[in-house]
């Protein structure tokens, strides 16, 4: 895992060394093991390296035989298989990231099509005066770009673009409202004007510092629903899971996993236990002394059954107030997901001894685990309703814009998917895979882990797994009131101690409890926040916190969390306040 950045000037002039130096400083946390740069007329590329595969000869940039140069952030898991398709002597290193240079030589701008992995790639073809930016189909690895009068800049993190001074940090008010209502922002546009995401699965072609072409590689299979019974499906699922976890373990450094005790991470553990001779290092977070369900004891039993070494992390209210500014600083592309706190602290602990962890992200989306999917299957007359029909601040009278515009991105996705051949369940899954997954869950994992120089891998978000899971009959995804039916059946056989058909415990972080304990202190700070007051009525914000302190309420608690996160994020990334102190030091600065 690494950080990459670069520039393509409009007039072919030489990029400044100071600009490239700034990129390297901004992305140093993503790659503590080394750095490299490529400089050519009109183009500059940089990379900060977290060495995972080919520790001795895998430094970047990597160079092809025909005037090509590449920097990459990610892992190409099928690099072993792809290298066999090329003549011996084609490759100068043992790096997985050298493969895209070979596929570019054979396939041109379609070089990303055969790649199986998570990646953000910048490839320069000096002969063709072109740069190509490619991102993996699920959007596991981030990549941003911005046009300015002198050309285009791009980077693994949005903050690296802002630090160049070429782009003003101007907030789109509609995106800020979308953020506090959904906890993430949708589509290619970011919360900042003129800064965009390379879309998941997209390859951009650049010439003269401008986009001249786009290609798309879909994450989800387009074939018809598979016609197969449960017994056959279980065999296929076993093969797909084992294959994916096996290639996701390809590394020349120590690796482990995050274990919540839920179905998805337990399934990853079951596969890893079968594949590894040594005990798997499994890390779990819990919330002692709160009303939140503590997963540690259950995860400990699952880990013991799998022969894993279990590491427990206690997440406390003190951690919440102390580390939230640092987390908001890491989440430069904001996602107000309260799981950022345990994810950040788990990463800090795991990074003391590991460089790679496997996680269970993607299981709910591909195997249909969310309750909202069951609702999507029902007709409106039987209680069915669109996903994300209500925002987190609905009904509280806090927002200046009380319209439904915050849902425009979700509505556009619904309309696009409704015109296809997917089942209603697949439409709901695909909608989540398009925005919720890359712009919330995977964004959270990337930033919280890379803040500590730790690589996160997601074996359930793999084309081999997706080709089976997404095309399963609806009845093998949801049976009765249980989602992820087939994955639960597989886990029931593979690791019975996981008790996969038990009532879903859910994962919550007690942010409401912690905020309520300091609501009187937070109310005036949030009401006075420059970011919050742009989109909310300050007096209504104050009243919301006062009411929450007095009466509590889940809806109000989550609303307070959304506003607290946004106020901190805005203070750090727009107002340029320090994130070195606690929540109150940051807000009071």
Coordinates of C-alpha atoms in Angstrom, one line a residue:
X1 CA 0.0 0.0 0.0
X2 CA 1.3 3.4 -0.9
X3 CA 0.5 7.0 -1.7
X4 CA 0.7 8.3 -5.2
X5 CA 0.3 11.8 -6.8
X6 CA 1.2 13.6 -9.9
X7 CA 0.7 16.5 -12.3
X8 CA 0.3 16.9 -16.1
X9 CA 0.8 20.4 -17.3
X10 CA -1.3 21.8 -20.1
X11 CA 1.6 23.3 -22.1
X12 CA 4.2 20.5 -21.6
X13 CA 6.3 22.6 -19.2
X14 CA 8.4 20.9 -16.6
X15 CA 6.6 20.4 -13.2
X16 CA 8.3 22.1 -10.3
X17 CA 10.3 20.0 -7.9
X18 CA 8.7 21.9 -5.0
X19 CA 5.3 20.7 -6.0
X20 CA 6.5 17.1 -6.1
X21 CA 8.2 17.6 -2.8
X22 CA 4.9 18.8 -1.3
X23 CA 3.1 15.8 -2.6
X24 CA 5.6 13.5 -0.9
X25 CA 5.3 15.3 2.4
X26 CA 1.5 15.2 2.3
X27 CA 1.5 11.4 1.6
X28 CA 4.4 10.3 3.8
X29 CA 2.1 8.5 6.3
X30 CA 0.8 6.2 3.5
X31 CA 4.3 5.0 2.6
X32 CA 6.9 5.1 5.4
X33 CA 9.3 2.7 3.7
X34 CA 10.5 4.9 0.8
X35 CA 9.7 7.4 -1.9
X36 CA 10.3 7.9 -5.5
X37 CA 9.6 10.3 -8.4
X38 CA 9.4 10.4 -12.1
X39 CA 9.9 13.6 -13.9
X40 CA 9.5 14.1 -17.7
X41 CA 8.4 17.0 -19.9
X42 CA 4.9 18.0 -18.9
X43 CA 4.6 15.1 -16.3
X44 CA 5.6 14.5 -12.7
X45 CA 4.7 11.4 -10.7
X46 CA 5.6 10.5 -7.1
X47 CA 5.0 7.6 -4.7
X48 CA 5.5 7.0 -1.0
X49 CA 5.9 3.3 -0.4
X50 CA 4.6 0.8 2.2
X51 CA 6.6 -2.2 1.1
X52 CA 4.4 -5.4 1.1
X53 CA 5.5 -7.5 -1.9
X54 CA 9.1 -7.6 -3.3
X55 CA 10.8 -5.7 -0.5
X56 CA 14.1 -5.5 -2.3
X57 CA 13.4 -4.6 -5.9
X58 CA 9.8 -3.3 -5.8
X59 CA 10.6 0.5 -5.4
X60 CA 8.6 2.8 -7.6
X61 CA 8.4 4.3 -10.1
X62 CA 8.5 1.2 -12.2
X63 CA 9.5 1.5 -15.9
X64 CA 8.4 -0.4 -19.0
X65 CA 10.4 -1.3 -22.0
X66 CA 8.7 1.3 -24.3
X67 CA 9.0 4.6 -22.5
X68 CA 6.3 4.0 -19.9
X69 CA 6.5 4.8 -16.2
X70 CA 4.1 3.8 -13.4
X71 CA 3.3 4.6 -9.8
X72 CA 0.6 2.6 -8.0
X73 CA -1.2 2.3 -4.7
X74 CA -2.5 -1.2 -4.1
X75 CA -2.1 -4.8 -4.7
X76 CA -2.5 -6.8 -7.9
X77 CA -3.5 -10.2 -6.4
X78 CA -3.3 -12.2 -9.7
X79 CA 0.1 -10.9 -10.6
X80 CA 1.6 -14.4 -10.3
X81 CA -0.9 -15.8 -12.8
X82 CA -0.7 -12.8 -15.2
X83 CA 3.1 -12.9 -15.3
X84 CA 2.9 -16.4 -16.7
X85 CA 1.2 -15.0 -19.8
X86 CA 4.1 -12.9 -20.8
X87 CA 7.5 -14.0 -22.2
X88 CA 10.2 -14.9 -19.7
X89 CA 12.5 -11.9 -19.1
X90 CA 9.6 -9.4 -19.5
X91 CA 9.8 -8.3 -15.9
X92 CA 12.7 -6.7 -14.1
X93 CA 11.3 -7.1 -10.6
X94 CA 9.1 -9.4 -8.5
X95 CA 6.7 -6.6 -7.8
X96 CA 3.0 -7.2 -8.4
X97 CA 2.7 -3.6 -9.6
X98 CA 5.0 -4.2 -12.6
X99 CA 2.2 -6.2 -14.3
X100 CA 0.1 -3.2 -15.4
X101 CA 3.1 -2.0 -17.5
X102 CA 3.0 -5.3 -19.4
X103 CA -0.8 -5.3 -19.8
X104 CA -0.5 -1.7 -21.1
X105 CA 2.0 -2.8 -23.7
X106 CA -0.4 -5.4 -24.9
X107 CA -3.8 -3.8 -24.3
X108 CA -3.2 0.0 -24.3
X109 CA -5.8 2.0 -22.3
X110 CA -7.6 -1.2 -21.4
X111 CA -4.6 -2.3 -19.3
X112 CA -6.7 -2.5 -16.1
X113 CA -9.2 -5.0 -17.4
X114 CA -7.3 -8.2 -16.5
X115 CA -6.2 -6.9 -13.1
X116 CA -7.6 -8.6 -10.0
X117 CA -7.0 -6.5 -6.9
X118 CA -7.3 -3.1 -5.3
X119 CA -5.4 -0.3 -6.9
X120 CA -5.1 3.3 -7.9
X121 CA -2.6 3.6 -10.8
X122 CA -1.0 6.5 -12.7
X123 CA 0.8 5.4 -15.9
X124 CA 2.7 7.8 -18.2
X125 CA 3.4 6.9 -21.8
X126 CA 6.0 9.4 -22.9
X127 CA 5.8 8.3 -26.6
X128 CA 2.1 9.0 -26.7
X129 CA 2.2 12.1 -24.5
X130 CA -0.5 10.5 -22.3
X131 CA -1.2 9.8 -18.7
X132 CA -3.7 7.2 -17.5
X133 CA -5.4 7.1 -14.1
X134 CA -7.1 3.8 -13.1
X135 CA -9.0 2.8 -10.0
X136 CA -10.2 -0.7 -9.0
X137 CA -13.9 -1.6 -9.7
X138 CA -15.1 -1.5 -6.1
X139 CA -13.2 1.7 -5.2
X140 CA -11.2 0.1 -2.5
X141 CA -8.3 2.4 -3.2
X142 CA -8.9 6.2 -3.6
X143 CA -7.8 8.5 -6.3
X144 CA -8.7 12.2 -6.8
X145 CA -8.0 14.8 -9.4
X146 CA -8.5 18.5 -10.0
X147 CA -8.1 20.6 -13.1
X148 CA -6.6 24.1 -12.8
X149 CA -5.6 26.6 -15.5
X150 CA -2.1 25.1 -15.8
X151 CA -3.2 21.5 -16.2
X152 CA -4.3 18.7 -13.9
X153 CA -3.1 17.3 -10.5
X154 CA -4.1 14.0 -8.9
X155 CA -3.4 12.2 -5.7
X156 CA -4.4 9.3 -3.4
X157 CA -5.8 11.8 -0.9
X158 CA -7.8 14.9 -1.4
X159 CA -5.7 16.9 1.2
X160 CA -2.6 16.5 -0.9
X161 CA -4.3 18.4 -3.7
X162 CA -5.4 21.2 -1.4
X163 CA -1.9 21.6 0.0
X164 CA -0.5 22.5 -3.4
X165 CA -2.4 25.9 -3.2
X166 CA -3.6 25.4 -6.7
X167 CA -7.2 24.6 -5.6
X168 CA -9.2 26.7 -3.1
X169 CA -10.8 24.7 -0.3
X170 CA -14.3 25.9 -1.2
X171 CA -17.2 23.8 0.2
X172 CA -20.2 22.8 -1.8
X173 CA -23.1 23.5 0.5
X174 CA -25.3 20.9 -1.0
X175 CA -22.6 18.3 -0.5
X176 CA -22.2 19.3 3.2
X177 CA -25.9 18.9 3.7
X178 CA -25.8 15.5 1.9
X179 CA -23.0 14.5 4.3
X180 CA -24.8 15.2 7.5
X181 CA -28.0 13.6 6.2
X182 CA -26.4 10.4 4.8
X183 CA -23.0 10.4 6.6
X184 CA -21.2 10.2 3.2
X185 CA -21.3 12.0 -0.2
X186 CA -22.3 10.5 -3.4
X187 CA -20.9 10.4 -7.0
X188 CA -17.8 11.6 -8.6
X189 CA -17.9 15.1 -7.1
X190 CA -16.4 15.6 -3.6
X191 CA -17.4 18.0 -0.9
X192 CA -14.9 20.5 -2.4
X193 CA -15.6 22.5 -5.5
X194 CA -13.4 21.4 -8.5
X195 CA -12.0 18.3 -6.8
X196 CA -13.3 14.9 -8.1
X197 CA -13.0 11.2 -7.5
X198 CA -11.9 8.9 -10.2
X199 CA -15.0 6.7 -10.1
X200 CA -14.6 3.0 -9.0
X201 CA -13.6 0.9 -12.0
X202 CA -12.8 4.0 -14.1
X203 CA -9.7 4.6 -16.3
X204 CA -9.2 8.2 -17.3
X205 CA -7.0 9.1 -20.4
X206 CA -5.2 12.5 -20.1
X207 CA -3.5 14.6 -22.7
X208 CA -2.4 18.2 -22.4
X209 CA -3.5 18.2 -18.8
X210 CA -7.1 17.4 -19.6
X211 CA -9.4 14.4 -19.7
X212 CA -9.9 13.1 -23.2
X213 CA -11.4 9.6 -22.5
X214 CA -13.0 7.4 -19.9
X215 CA -13.3 3.7 -19.7
X216 CA -15.3 1.7 -17.2
X217 CA -14.7 -1.7 -15.7
X218 CA -17.8 -2.9 -13.7
X219 CA -17.5 -4.3 -10.2
X220 CA -20.6 -6.4 -10.3
X221 CA -21.2 -9.2 -12.9
X222 CA -23.7 -8.6 -15.6
X223 CA -24.8 -12.2 -16.2
X224 CA -28.2 -13.6 -15.4
X225 CA -29.1 -15.1 -12.0
X226 CA -27.5 -18.5 -11.5
X227 CA -29.8 -21.4 -11.4
X228 CA -28.5 -23.7 -8.7
X229 CA -29.5 -25.4 -5.5
X230 CA -28.1 -24.8 -2.0
X231 CA -25.7 -27.8 -2.0
X232 CA -24.1 -26.8 -5.3
X233 CA -24.0 -23.1 -4.2
X234 CA -22.2 -24.1 -1.0
X235 CA -19.5 -25.9 -2.9
X236 CA -19.0 -23.0 -5.2
X237 CA -18.9 -20.5 -2.3
X238 CA -16.3 -22.6 -0.5
X239 CA -14.1 -22.6 -3.5
X240 CA -14.5 -18.8 -4.1
X241 CA -13.9 -17.8 -0.5
X242 CA -10.8 -20.0 -0.2
X243 CA -9.4 -18.7 -3.5
X244 CA -9.9 -15.1 -2.6
X245 CA -8.5 -15.3 0.9
X246 CA -5.5 -17.3 -0.4
X247 CA -4.5 -14.6 -2.9
X248 CA -5.3 -11.8 -0.4
X249 CA -2.7 -13.3 1.9
X250 CA 0.1 -12.9 -0.7
X251 CA 2.6 -10.8 1.1
X252 CA 6.3 -10.7 2.1
X253 CA 5.4 -9.2 5.5
X254 CA 3.4 -10.3 8.6
X255 CA -0.4 -10.1 8.3
X256 CA -3.5 -10.6 10.5
X257 CA -7.1 -9.6 10.5
X258 CA -9.9 -7.5 12.2
X259 CA -12.5 -9.8 13.9
X260 CA -15.8 -8.3 15.0
X261 CA -17.4 -11.6 15.8
X262 CA -19.9 -11.1 13.0
X263 CA -20.6 -13.4 10.1
X264 CA -18.3 -11.6 7.6
X265 CA -15.1 -11.4 9.6
X266 CA -15.7 -14.8 11.1
X267 CA -15.9 -16.2 7.6
X268 CA -12.5 -14.6 6.8
X269 CA -11.0 -16.1 9.9
X270 CA -12.4 -19.6 9.1
X271 CA -10.6 -19.4 5.7
X272 CA -7.4 -18.0 7.1
X273 CA -7.3 -20.7 9.8
X274 CA -7.6 -23.3 7.1
X275 CA -4.8 -21.8 5.0
X276 CA -2.2 -20.9 7.6
X277 CA 0.0 -23.1 9.7
X278 CA 0.5 -20.5 12.3
X279 CA -2.2 -19.0 14.5
X280 CA -3.9 -16.0 12.9
X281 CA -3.5 -12.7 14.7
X282 CA -7.1 -11.4 15.2
X283 CA -7.9 -7.9 16.6
X284 CA -11.2 -7.0 18.2
X285 CA -12.6 -3.7 19.7
X286 CA -15.1 -3.4 22.5
X287 CA -16.8 -0.6 24.5
X288 CA -16.7 -1.5 28.2
X289 CA -19.0 0.3 30.6
X290 CA -21.5 1.4 27.9
X291 CA -24.8 0.3 26.6
X292 CA -23.2 -0.8 23.3
X293 CA -23.0 -4.5 22.8
X294 CA -19.4 -5.6 23.5
X295 CA -18.2 -8.0 20.9
X296 CA -15.0 -9.0 22.6
X297 CA -16.1 -12.0 24.6
X298 CA -18.0 -13.5 21.6
X299 CA -15.1 -12.8 19.3
X300 CA -12.7 -14.4 21.8
X301 CA -14.7 -17.6 21.7
X302 CA -14.7 -17.6 17.9
X303 CA -11.0 -16.9 17.8
X304 CA -10.3 -19.8 20.2
X305 CA -12.3 -22.2 18.1
X306 CA -10.3 -21.2 15.1
X307 CA -7.0 -21.4 17.0
X308 CA -6.3 -17.7 16.5
X309 CA -4.3 -15.4 18.7
X310 CA -6.8 -12.9 19.9
X311 CA -6.0 -9.2 20.8
X312 CA -8.6 -7.1 22.5
X313 CA -8.8 -3.3 22.4
X314 CA -11.0 -1.4 24.9
X315 CA -12.4 1.8 23.3
X316 CA -13.4 4.4 25.9
X317 CA -15.0 7.8 26.2
X318 CA -11.5 9.2 26.8
X319 CA -10.4 7.8 23.5
X320 CA -13.4 9.5 21.8
X321 CA -12.6 13.0 23.0
X322 CA -8.9 12.6 22.6
X323 CA -8.6 11.0 19.1
X324 CA -11.6 12.3 17.2
X325 CA -9.7 15.4 15.8
X326 CA -6.9 13.2 14.6
X327 CA -9.4 10.9 12.9
X328 CA -11.3 13.8 11.3
X329 CA -7.9 15.0 10.0
X330 CA -7.3 11.6 8.4
X331 CA -10.8 11.6 6.9
X332 CA -10.0 14.4 4.4
X333 CA -12.8 13.1 2.2
X334 CA -15.4 13.1 5.0
X335 CA -17.5 10.2 6.1
X336 CA -19.3 10.6 9.4
X337 CA -19.3 6.9 10.2
X338 CA -18.9 6.4 13.9
X339 CA -17.0 3.2 13.3
X340 CA -14.0 5.4 12.4
X341 CA -13.1 5.5 16.1
X342 CA -12.6 1.7 16.7
X343 CA -11.1 1.3 13.2
X344 CA -8.5 4.0 13.9
X345 CA -7.6 2.5 17.3
X346 CA -7.5 -1.1 16.0
X347 CA -5.2 0.1 13.2
X348 CA -2.9 1.8 15.7
X349 CA -2.6 -1.4 17.7
X350 CA -2.2 -3.8 14.8
X351 CA 0.4 -1.6 13.2
X352 CA 2.8 -2.2 16.1
X353 CA 3.4 -5.7 14.8
X354 CA 1.8 -6.1 11.3
X355 CA 1.7 -4.4 8.0
X356 CA -1.4 -6.0 6.5
X357 CA -4.8 -6.9 7.9
X358 CA -7.8 -8.6 6.2
X359 CA -11.2 -7.2 7.0
X360 CA -14.8 -8.3 6.3
X361 CA -16.1 -5.2 4.4
X362 CA -18.4 -6.1 1.5
X363 CA -20.1 -9.1 3.0
X364 CA -23.4 -7.3 3.7
X365 CA -23.5 -5.7 0.2
X366 CA -22.6 -8.8 -1.8
X367 CA -24.5 -11.4 0.2
X368 CA -27.5 -9.1 1.2
X369 CA -27.1 -8.7 4.9
X370 CA -28.8 -5.4 5.6
X371 CA -32.4 -5.2 6.8
X372 CA -33.0 -2.5 4.2
X373 CA -32.6 -5.1 1.6
X374 CA -35.5 -7.2 3.0
X375 CA -37.6 -4.0 2.9
X376 CA -36.6 -3.5 -0.8
X377 CA -38.1 -6.9 -1.6
X378 CA -41.5 -6.0 -0.2
X379 CA -44.1 -4.0 -2.2
X380 CA -45.0 -0.6 -0.9
X381 CA -48.4 -2.0 0.2
X382 CA -46.6 -4.4 2.6
X383 CA -44.2 -1.9 4.1
X384 CA -41.5 -1.8 1.4
X385 CA -39.8 1.6 1.0
X386 CA -36.8 3.1 -0.8
X387 CA -33.4 2.9 1.0
X388 CA -32.2 6.0 2.8
X389 CA -35.7 7.6 2.5
X390 CA -34.9 9.7 5.6
X391 CA -31.8 11.7 6.5
X392 CA -30.2 11.8 10.0
X393 CA -31.4 15.3 10.6
X394 CA -34.9 15.0 9.2
X395 CA -37.7 16.3 11.4
X396 CA -35.4 18.2 13.7
X397 CA -35.7 21.6 12.0
X398 CA -32.0 22.2 12.1
X399 CA -31.0 22.5 8.4
X400 CA -31.3 25.7 6.5
X401 CA -32.2 23.7 3.4
X402 CA -35.2 21.6 4.3
X403 CA -35.7 20.3 0.7
X404 CA -35.0 16.8 -0.4
X405 CA -32.1 17.8 -2.6
X406 CA -29.7 16.0 -0.3
X407 CA -31.1 12.7 -1.7
X408 CA -30.4 13.7 -5.4
X409 CA -27.4 11.4 -5.7
X410 CA -29.2 8.4 -4.3
X411 CA -32.3 9.1 -6.5
X412 CA -30.1 9.3 -9.6
X413 CA -28.6 5.9 -8.8
X414 CA -32.1 4.4 -8.2
X415 CA -33.3 5.6 -11.5
X416 CA -30.3 4.3 -13.4
X417 CA -30.5 0.8 -11.8
X418 CA -34.3 0.5 -12.3
X419 CA -33.9 0.5 -16.1
X420 CA -31.7 -2.6 -16.0
X421 CA -32.4 -6.3 -15.8
X422 CA -31.5 -6.7 -12.1
X423 CA -33.9 -8.1 -9.5
X424 CA -35.2 -5.6 -6.9
X425 CA -32.8 -7.0 -4.4
X426 CA -29.8 -6.7 -6.8
X427 CA -30.8 -3.1 -7.5
X428 CA -30.6 -2.4 -3.8
X429 CA -27.2 -4.1 -3.5
X430 CA -25.9 -2.3 -6.6
X431 CA -27.0 1.0 -5.2
X432 CA -24.9 0.4 -2.0
X433 CA -21.9 -0.8 -4.0
X434 CA -22.0 2.4 -6.1
X435 CA -21.7 4.9 -3.3
X436 CA -22.1 3.7 0.3
X437 CA -19.4 1.1 -0.1
X438 CA -16.6 3.3 -1.7
X439 CA -17.5 6.6 -0.2
X440 CA -18.1 5.4 3.4
X441 CA -17.0 1.9 4.4
X442 CA -13.9 1.6 2.2
X443 CA -13.0 5.3 2.6
X444 CA -13.0 4.7 6.4
X445 CA -10.8 1.6 6.2
X446 CA -8.3 3.3 3.8
X447 CA -7.8 6.5 5.8
X448 CA -7.9 5.0 9.4
X449 CA -5.4 2.3 8.5
X450 CA -3.1 4.3 6.2
X451 CA -2.9 6.9 9.0
X452 CA -0.8 4.2 10.7
X453 CA 1.0 2.8 7.7
X454 CA -1.2 -0.3 7.7
X455 CA -2.7 -2.0 4.7
X456 CA -6.3 -3.2 4.7
X457 CA -7.4 -6.0 2.4
X458 CA -11.0 -7.0 1.7
X459 CA -11.3 -10.6 0.4
X460 CA -15.1 -10.4 0.1
X461 CA -14.8 -7.6 -2.5
X462 CA -13.2 -9.8 -5.1
X463 CA -14.3 -10.5 -8.6
X464 CA -14.3 -14.3 -8.0
X465 CA -16.5 -13.9 -4.9
X466 CA -18.7 -11.2 -6.5
X467 CA -19.4 -13.2 -9.7
X468 CA -21.0 -15.9 -7.5
X469 CA -22.5 -13.9 -4.6
X470 CA -24.2 -11.2 -6.6
X471 CA -25.7 -13.7 -9.1
X472 CA -27.1 -16.0 -6.4
X473 CA -30.9 -16.5 -6.5
X474 CA -32.6 -14.1 -4.1
X475 CA -33.7 -17.0 -2.0
X476 CA -30.1 -18.0 -1.2
X477 CA -29.4 -14.5 -0.1
X478 CA -32.4 -13.8 2.1
X479 CA -34.4 -16.7 3.7
X480 CA -37.1 -15.8 6.1
X481 CA -35.9 -12.9 8.1
X482 CA -32.2 -13.7 7.6
X483 CA -29.9 -12.0 5.2
X484 CA -26.6 -13.5 4.0
X485 CA -28.3 -16.9 4.2
X486 CA -25.8 -18.9 2.0
X487 CA -22.8 -17.3 3.8
X488 CA -24.3 -18.2 7.1
X489 CA -24.9 -21.8 6.0
X490 CA -21.3 -22.0 4.9
X491 CA -20.0 -20.5 8.1
X492 CA -22.2 -22.9 10.1
X493 CA -20.2 -25.8 8.6
X494 CA -16.8 -24.1 8.5
X495 CA -16.7 -22.5 12.0
X496 CA -19.8 -23.5 14.1
X497 CA -18.6 -21.5 17.1
X498 CA -19.5 -18.4 15.2
X499 CA -23.2 -19.3 15.6
X500 CA -24.1 -17.5 12.4
X501 CA -27.9 -17.9 12.7
X502 CA -28.0 -16.2 16.1
X503 CA -29.9 -12.9 16.3
X504 CA -27.8 -10.2 14.7
X505 CA -26.0 -8.3 17.4
X506 CA -25.3 -5.3 15.3
X507 CA -22.3 -3.1 15.6
X508 CA -22.7 0.2 17.4
X509 CA -20.4 2.8 18.9
X510 CA -21.8 4.6 21.9
X511 CA -21.2 8.1 20.5
X512 CA -24.7 9.2 21.8
X513 CA -23.8 8.3 25.4
X514 CA -20.5 10.1 25.2
X515 CA -21.9 13.2 23.5
X516 CA -24.8 13.5 26.0
X517 CA -22.4 13.6 28.9
X518 CA -20.8 16.8 27.5
X519 CA -23.8 18.2 25.5
X520 CA -23.9 21.4 27.6
X521 CA -20.3 22.1 26.6
X522 CA -20.8 21.1 23.0
X523 CA -24.0 23.1 22.3
X524 CA -22.4 26.6 22.1
X525 CA -19.4 25.3 20.3
X526 CA -21.4 23.5 17.6
X527 CA -23.8 26.5 17.3
X528 CA -20.8 28.8 16.7
X529 CA -19.0 26.4 14.2
X530 CA -18.4 28.1 10.9
X531 CA -19.0 24.9 9.0
X532 CA -22.2 24.0 10.8
X533 CA -23.7 27.5 10.8
X534 CA -23.4 27.6 7.0
X535 CA -25.9 24.7 6.6
X536 CA -27.8 24.9 9.9
X537 CA -29.7 27.4 12.1
X538 CA -27.3 28.0 15.0
X539 CA -30.1 28.5 17.5
X540 CA -31.7 25.2 16.4
X541 CA -28.4 23.4 16.8
X542 CA -28.0 24.7 20.4
X543 CA -31.6 23.7 21.1
X544 CA -30.9 20.2 19.7
X545 CA -28.0 19.6 22.0
X546 CA -29.9 21.0 25.0
X547 CA -32.9 18.7 24.3
X548 CA -30.6 15.7 23.8
X549 CA -28.9 16.3 27.2
X550 CA -32.3 16.5 28.9
X551 CA -34.3 13.7 27.2
X552 CA -31.9 11.6 25.1
X553 CA -33.2 9.8 22.1
X554 CA -31.4 7.7 19.4
X555 CA -32.4 10.0 16.5
X556 CA -31.2 13.1 18.3
X557 CA -28.0 11.4 19.4
X558 CA -27.0 10.4 15.9
X559 CA -27.9 13.9 14.6
X560 CA -25.6 15.4 17.3
X561 CA -22.8 13.0 16.2
X562 CA -23.2 14.0 12.5
X563 CA -22.9 17.7 13.4
X564 CA -20.0 17.2 15.8
X565 CA -18.0 15.2 13.2
X566 CA -18.7 17.8 10.5
X567 CA -17.7 20.7 12.8
X568 CA -14.4 19.1 13.6
X569 CA -13.8 18.2 10.0
X570 CA -14.5 21.7 8.8
X571 CA -12.4 23.3 11.5
X572 CA -9.4 21.1 10.5
X573 CA -9.7 21.0 6.7
X574 CA -11.2 24.4 5.9
X575 CA -10.4 26.6 8.8
X576 CA -6.9 25.0 9.1
X577 CA -7.1 24.5 12.9
X578 CA -4.7 22.1 14.6
X579 CA -5.8 18.5 15.2
X580 CA -3.2 17.8 17.8
X581 CA -5.5 18.5 20.8
X582 CA -8.8 17.0 21.9
X583 CA -12.2 17.8 20.6
X584 CA -12.7 20.9 22.8
X585 CA -9.2 22.3 22.1
X586 CA -9.9 22.0 18.3
X587 CA -13.4 23.6 18.5
X588 CA -12.4 26.3 20.8
X589 CA -9.2 27.4 18.9

